[in-house]
CSV table of C-alpha atoms and ligand atoms in Angstrom, one decimal:
chain,number,residue,atom,x,y,z
A,28,UNK,CA,0.0,0.0,0.0
A,29,UNK,CA,1.3,3.4,-0.9
A,30,UNK,CA,0.5,6.6,1.1
A,31,UNK,CA,-0.1,9.4,-1.4
A,32,UNK,CA,-1.1,12.1,1.2
A,33,UNK,CA,0.5,13.3,3.4
A,34,UNK,CA,4.2,12.4,3.0
A,35,UNK,CA,4.2,9.9,0.1
A,36,UNK,CA,5.7,6.6,1.2
A,37,UNK,CA,5.2,2.8,1.3
A,38,UNK,CA,2.9,2.0,4.3
A,39,UNK,CA,0.5,-0.7,5.7
A,40,UNK,CA,-2.9,-0.6,7.1
A,41,UNK,CA,-1.4,-1.6,10.5
A,42,UNK,CA,1.0,1.3,10.4
A,43,UNK,CA,-1.6,3.8,9.4
A,44,UNK,CA,-4.1,2.9,12.2
A,45,UNK,CA,-1.5,2.4,14.9
A,46,UNK,CA,-1.1,6.1,15.5
A,47,UNK,CA,-4.8,6.8,15.7
A,48,UNK,CA,-5.9,8.1,19.1
A,49,UNK,CA,-9.6,9.0,18.7
A,50,UNK,CA,-10.3,8.9,22.5
A,51,UNK,CA,-7.8,11.7,23.2
A,52,UNK,CA,-9.7,14.0,20.8
A,53,UNK,CA,-13.2,13.3,22.4
A,54,UNK,CA,-15.2,16.5,22.8
A,55,UNK,CA,-17.2,17.2,25.9
A,56,UNK,CA,-20.4,15.3,26.2
A,57,UNK,CA,-20.0,12.7,23.5
A,58,UNK,CA,-17.5,10.3,22.0
A,59,UNK,CA,-15.2,11.2,19.1
A,60,UNK,CA,-17.1,9.7,16.2
A,61,UNK,CA,-15.6,8.2,13.1
A,62,UNK,CA,-17.4,6.4,10.3
A,63,UNK,CA,-16.3,3.8,7.8
A,64,UNK,CA,-17.8,3.1,4.4
A,65,UNK,CA,-16.9,1.3,1.2
A,66,UNK,CA,-18.2,2.8,-2.0
A,67,UNK,CA,-18.2,1.9,-5.7
A,68,UNK,CA,-17.3,4.5,-8.4
A,69,UNK,CA,-21.0,5.1,-9.0
A,70,UNK,CA,-21.5,5.8,-5.3
A,71,UNK,CA,-23.2,2.6,-4.4
A,72,UNK,CA,-22.8,1.3,-0.8
A,73,UNK,CA,-24.1,-2.2,-1.7
A,74,UNK,CA,-23.8,-4.8,-4.4
A,75,UNK,CA,-26.7,-7.2,-4.3
A,76,UNK,CA,-27.9,-5.7,-1.1
A,77,UNK,CA,-24.8,-6.0,0.9
A,78,UNK,CA,-21.5,-4.2,1.4
A,79,UNK,CA,-19.1,-7.2,1.4
A,80,UNK,CA,-18.4,-7.4,-2.4
A,81,UNK,CA,-17.3,-3.8,-2.7
A,82,UNK,CA,-14.0,-3.9,-0.9
A,83,UNK,CA,-11.1,-6.3,-0.9
A,84,UNK,CA,-9.1,-7.9,1.9
A,85,UNK,CA,-7.3,-4.5,2.4
A,86,UNK,CA,-10.7,-2.9,3.0
A,87,UNK,CA,-11.5,-5.5,5.6
A,88,UNK,CA,-8.1,-5.0,7.2
A,89,UNK,CA,-8.9,-1.2,7.5
A,90,UNK,CA,-12.3,-1.9,9.1
A,91,UNK,CA,-10.8,-4.4,11.5
A,92,UNK,CA,-7.9,-2.0,12.3
A,93,UNK,CA,-10.3,0.9,13.0
A,94,UNK,CA,-12.3,-1.3,15.3
A,95,UNK,CA,-9.2,-1.8,17.4
A,96,UNK,CA,-9.0,2.0,17.9
A,97,UNK,CA,-12.5,2.5,19.4
A,98,UNK,CA,-14.4,1.5,22.5
A,99,UNK,CA,-17.8,1.2,20.8
A,100,UNK,CA,-19.2,0.3,17.3
A,101,UNK,CA,-22.5,1.8,16.2
A,102,UNK,CA,-24.8,0.5,13.5
A,103,UNK,CA,-28.4,1.1,12.4
A,104,UNK,CA,-31.1,-1.5,12.3
A,105,UNK,CA,-31.0,-1.7,8.5
A,106,UNK,CA,-27.3,-2.6,8.5
A,107,UNK,CA,-27.9,-5.2,11.3
A,108,UNK,CA,-30.7,-6.8,9.2
A,109,UNK,CA,-28.6,-6.9,6.0
A,110,UNK,CA,-25.2,-7.8,7.5
A,111,UNK,CA,-26.2,-10.0,10.4
A,112,UNK,CA,-23.2,-8.9,12.6
A,113,UNK,CA,-21.3,-11.1,15.0
A,114,UNK,CA,-19.5,-10.0,18.1
A,115,UNK,CA,-16.7,-7.5,17.8
A,116,UNK,CA,-14.2,-8.3,20.5
A,117,UNK,CA,-13.2,-5.4,22.8
A,118,UNK,CA,-16.0,-3.0,21.6
A,119,UNK,CA,-19.4,-2.3,23.0
A,120,UNK,CA,-21.9,-3.0,20.2
A,121,UNK,CA,-24.6,-0.3,19.9
A,122,UNK,CA,-27.6,-0.5,17.6
A,123,UNK,CA,-30.1,2.3,16.7
A,124,UNK,CA,-33.5,0.8,15.9
A,125,UNK,CA,-37.0,2.3,15.6
A,126,UNK,CA,-39.1,-0.8,15.5
A,127,UNK,CA,-36.9,-3.3,17.3
A,128,UNK,CA,-37.3,-5.6,14.3
A,129,UNK,CA,-33.8,-7.2,14.5
A,130,UNK,CA,-32.4,-10.6,13.4
A,131,UNK,CA,-32.3,-12.1,16.9
A,132,UNK,CA,-30.8,-15.3,15.6
A,133,UNK,CA,-27.7,-13.4,14.2
A,134,UNK,CA,-24.3,-14.3,15.8
A,135,UNK,CA,-24.2,-11.0,17.7
A,136,UNK,CA,-27.2,-12.1,19.8
A,137,UNK,CA,-26.3,-15.8,20.0
A,138,UNK,CA,-22.6,-15.6,20.8
A,139,UNK,CA,-23.2,-15.1,24.5
A,140,UNK,CA,-20.2,-12.8,24.9
A,141,UNK,CA,-19.9,-9.1,25.2
A,142,UNK,CA,-23.0,-6.8,25.5
A,143,UNK,CA,-25.3,-5.1,23.0
A,144,UNK,CA,-26.9,-1.8,23.8
A,145,UNK,CA,-30.0,-0.9,21.7
A,146,UNK,CA,-31.5,2.6,21.5
A,147,UNK,CA,-35.1,2.4,20.3
A,148,UNK,CA,-38.5,4.1,20.5
A,149,UNK,CA,-40.3,0.7,20.5
A,150,UNK,CA,-42.2,-0.4,23.6
A,151,UNK,CA,-41.5,-4.1,22.7
A,152,UNK,CA,-39.2,-6.2,24.7
A,153,UNK,CA,-36.4,-8.1,22.9
A,154,UNK,CA,-36.7,-11.9,23.0
A,155,UNK,CA,-34.3,-13.8,25.3
A,156,UNK,CA,-30.8,-13.9,23.8
A,157,UNK,CA,-27.6,-15.5,24.8
A,158,UNK,CA,-25.7,-12.2,24.6
A,159,UNK,CA,-26.8,-9.7,27.2
A,160,UNK,CA,-29.0,-7.0,25.6
A,161,UNK,CA,-29.8,-3.7,27.2
A,162,UNK,CA,-32.4,-1.4,25.8
A,163,UNK,CA,-32.5,2.4,26.2
A,164,UNK,CA,-35.9,3.8,25.2
A,165,UNK,CA,-36.5,7.2,23.6
A,166,UNK,CA,-39.9,8.7,22.7
A,167,UNK,CA,-40.5,8.7,18.9
A,168,UNK,CA,-37.2,8.8,17.0
A,169,UNK,CA,-34.0,8.0,18.9
A,170,UNK,CA,-32.3,11.3,19.7
A,171,UNK,CA,-28.7,10.7,18.6
A,172,UNK,CA,-27.4,13.6,20.6
A,173,UNK,CA,-28.8,12.1,23.8
A,174,UNK,CA,-27.7,8.6,22.7
A,175,UNK,CA,-24.1,9.7,22.3
A,176,UNK,CA,-24.3,11.7,25.6
A,177,UNK,CA,-25.5,8.5,27.3
A,178,UNK,CA,-22.6,6.5,25.8
A,179,UNK,CA,-20.1,9.1,27.1
A,180,UNK,CA,-21.7,9.8,30.5
A,181,UNK,CA,-23.1,6.4,31.5
A,182,UNK,CA,-20.6,4.1,29.7
A,183,UNK,CA,-17.5,6.2,29.5
A,184,UNK,CA,-17.2,5.7,25.7
A,185,UNK,CA,-14.7,8.3,24.3
A,186,UNK,CA,-14.2,6.8,20.8
A,187,UNK,CA,-16.9,5.3,18.5
A,188,UNK,CA,-16.9,3.9,15.1
A,189,UNK,CA,-20.1,4.1,13.1
A,190,UNK,CA,-20.2,1.4,10.4
A,191,UNK,CA,-23.5,2.7,8.8
A,192,UNK,CA,-25.7,2.4,7.3
A,193,UNK,CA,-26.4,5.4,5.0
A,194,UNK,CA,-29.6,6.5,6.8
A,195,UNK,CA,-28.0,6.6,10.2
A,196,UNK,CA,-24.8,8.2,8.7
A,197,UNK,CA,-26.9,11.1,7.3
A,198,UNK,CA,-28.6,11.7,10.6
A,199,UNK,CA,-25.2,11.8,12.4
A,200,UNK,CA,-23.7,14.2,9.8
A,201,UNK,CA,-26.8,16.4,9.9
A,202,UNK,CA,-26.5,16.5,13.7
A,203,UNK,CA,-22.8,17.6,13.5
A,204,UNK,CA,-21.9,14.4,15.3
A,205,UNK,CA,-19.3,13.0,12.9
A,206,UNK,CA,-15.6,13.9,13.3
A,207,UNK,CA,-14.0,11.8,10.6
A,208,UNK,CA,-15.1,9.7,7.6
A,209,UNK,CA,-13.0,6.7,6.4
A,210,UNK,CA,-14.1,5.9,2.9
A,211,UNK,CA,-12.8,3.1,0.7
A,212,UNK,CA,-13.3,4.0,-3.0
A,213,UNK,CA,-13.4,0.8,-5.0
A,214,UNK,CA,-12.8,0.9,-8.8
A,215,UNK,CA,-16.0,-0.8,-9.5
A,216,UNK,CA,-19.4,0.0,-11.0
A,217,UNK,CA,-22.4,-1.6,-9.3
A,218,UNK,CA,-25.4,0.0,-10.9
A,219,UNK,CA,-28.8,-0.4,-9.4
A,220,UNK,CA,-30.6,1.9,-7.1
A,221,UNK,CA,-29.2,0.9,-3.7
A,222,UNK,CA,-28.1,3.5,-1.1
A,223,UNK,CA,-24.9,5.4,-1.2
A,224,UNK,CA,-22.8,7.1,1.5
A,225,UNK,CA,-25.8,8.8,2.9
A,226,UNK,CA,-29.6,8.7,2.5
A,227,UNK,CA,-31.7,11.9,3.0
A,228,UNK,CA,-28.8,14.1,4.0
A,229,UNK,CA,-30.0,17.7,4.2
A,230,UNK,CA,-29.0,19.7,1.1
A,231,UNK,CA,-26.1,21.9,2.2
A,232,UNK,CA,-22.4,22.1,1.1
A,233,UNK,CA,-20.0,20.8,3.7
A,234,UNK,CA,-16.2,21.2,3.1
A,235,UNK,CA,-14.1,18.3,4.3
A,236,UNK,CA,-10.4,18.2,4.8
A,237,UNK,CA,-8.4,15.2,3.4
A,238,UNK,CA,-6.3,13.8,6.2
A,239,UNK,CA,-4.9,10.9,4.2
A,240,UNK,CA,-5.1,9.1,0.9
A,241,UNK,CA,-3.7,5.6,0.5
A,242,UNK,CA,-3.5,3.5,-2.7
A,243,UNK,CA,-3.6,-0.3,-2.8
A,244,UNK,CA,-1.8,-1.3,-5.9
A,245,UNK,CA,-3.2,-4.8,-6.3
A,246,UNK,CA,-6.9,-3.8,-6.2
A,247,UNK,CA,-6.8,-0.1,-7.2
A,248,UNK,CA,-8.7,0.9,-4.1
A,249,UNK,CA,-8.1,4.3,-2.7
A,250,UNK,CA,-8.6,4.7,1.1
A,251,UNK,CA,-9.5,8.2,2.1
A,252,UNK,CA,-9.6,9.8,5.5
A,253,UNK,CA,-11.7,13.0,5.8
A,254,UNK,CA,-12.0,15.4,8.7
A,255,UNK,CA,-15.3,17.3,9.1
A,256,UNK,CA,-14.2,19.9,11.6
A,257,UNK,CA,-17.2,19.1,13.7
B,19,NAP,N1,-20.9,0.0,1.9
B,19,NAP,C1,-20.9,0.2,3.2
B,19,NAP,O1,-19.8,0.5,3.8
B,19,NAP,C2,-22.1,0.0,4.0
B,19,NAP,C3,-22.1,0.2,5.4
B,19,NAP,C4,-23.2,0.0,6.1
B,19,NAP,C5,-24.4,-0.5,5.5
B,19,NAP,N2,-24.4,-0.7,4.2
B,19,NAP,C6,-25.6,-1.2,3.6
B,19,NAP,O2,-26.6,-0.3,3.8
B,19,NAP,C7,-27.9,-0.9,3.8
B,19,NAP,C8,-28.7,-0.5,5.0
B,19,NAP,O3,-29.1,0.9,4.8
B,19,NAP,P1,-30.0,1.7,5.8
B,19,NAP,O4,-29.8,3.1,5.4
B,19,NAP,O5,-31.4,1.1,5.8
B,19,NAP,O6,-29.4,1.3,7.1
B,19,NAP,P2,-29.2,1.9,8.6
B,19,NAP,O7,-28.9,3.4,8.5
B,19,NAP,O8,-28.2,1.0,9.2
B,19,NAP,O9,-30.6,1.6,9.2
B,19,NAP,C9,-31.7,2.4,9.1
B,19,NAP,C10,-32.6,2.1,10.3
B,19,NAP,O10,-32.0,2.4,11.5
B,19,NAP,C11,-33.0,2.8,12.4
B,19,NAP,N3,-32.8,4.2,12.7
B,19,NAP,C12,-31.9,5.1,12.1
B,19,NAP,N4,-32.0,6.3,12.8
B,19,NAP,C13,-32.9,6.2,13.7
B,19,NAP,C14,-33.5,7.0,14.7
B,19,NAP,N5,-33.0,8.3,14.9
B,19,NAP,N6,-34.4,6.6,15.5
B,19,NAP,C15,-34.9,5.3,15.4
B,19,NAP,N7,-34.4,4.4,14.5
B,19,NAP,C16,-33.4,4.9,13.7
B,19,NAP,C17,-34.3,2.6,11.7
B,19,NAP,O11,-34.6,1.3,12.1
B,19,NAP,P3,-36.0,0.5,12.1
B,19,NAP,O12,-36.1,0.0,10.7
B,19,NAP,O13,-35.8,-0.5,13.2
B,19,NAP,O14,-37.1,1.5,12.5
B,19,NAP,C18,-34.0,2.7,10.3
B,19,NAP,O15,-34.9,2.0,9.4
B,19,NAP,C19,-27.6,-2.4,3.8
B,19,NAP,O16,-27.8,-3.0,2.6
B,19,NAP,C20,-26.1,-2.5,4.2
B,19,NAP,O17,-25.5,-3.6,3.6
B,19,NAP,C21,-23.3,-0.5,3.4
């Protein structure tokens, strides 16, 4: 892998993520929030309904590397339904769900290790699961400002990786709650009318700063790290 920006040089995913200290940059009242997405050239976040075919092993390595730099991983219910997550060692798993319609037989809930924290407006109770599940209820839509404040205040979470999906991503950006975006740009065309990086993001120009650009020779992927200035 070659680092193009800053300081062009040969590098590795491990070297790039080793120096990341998100927790140290946590603002008052919420964790430092970074997001990770893989996109095709035509801006698609899915191929056949899932994200897995977009990126290569290097993309997976970047995702796994970023997970080692945070205390919590956040996803929306749509992503949990599509991707059927398993446990992520060392990170508190957090899900935002309106209807509490989740794949309770997915490995995340059957592994019996770790803990899952769900923010929802549903009155329903989750079914019994092997993995301990805790539910925080909000009225109507989950207030993401309050949810992040809860993570910081009640759980001591200072660094958080949001892995999507596009709808939750847009809400977080609109709320000024995203500090950095890690985006894998894959040289592929997917077609179709699936979601992209965001869904229903409010129309307004937002200038981002490029913090790094990495090029993976074998696959042609470009890994970008953007700062929002939030
Ligand atoms: N390429 C990538 O890097 C990448 C990354 C992530 C996901 N994806 C793909 O994106 C697709 C999913 O997209 P998506 O936009 O539907 O997923 P999403 O953002 O993960 O989930 C949307 C759902 O999250 C819940 N939600 C979000 N904000 C809420 C709020 N404020 N209050 C209450 N509930 C809230 C709602 O759940 P309820 O439905 O329970 O009400 C909503 O339907 C999947 O196909 C997945 O594979 C791709």
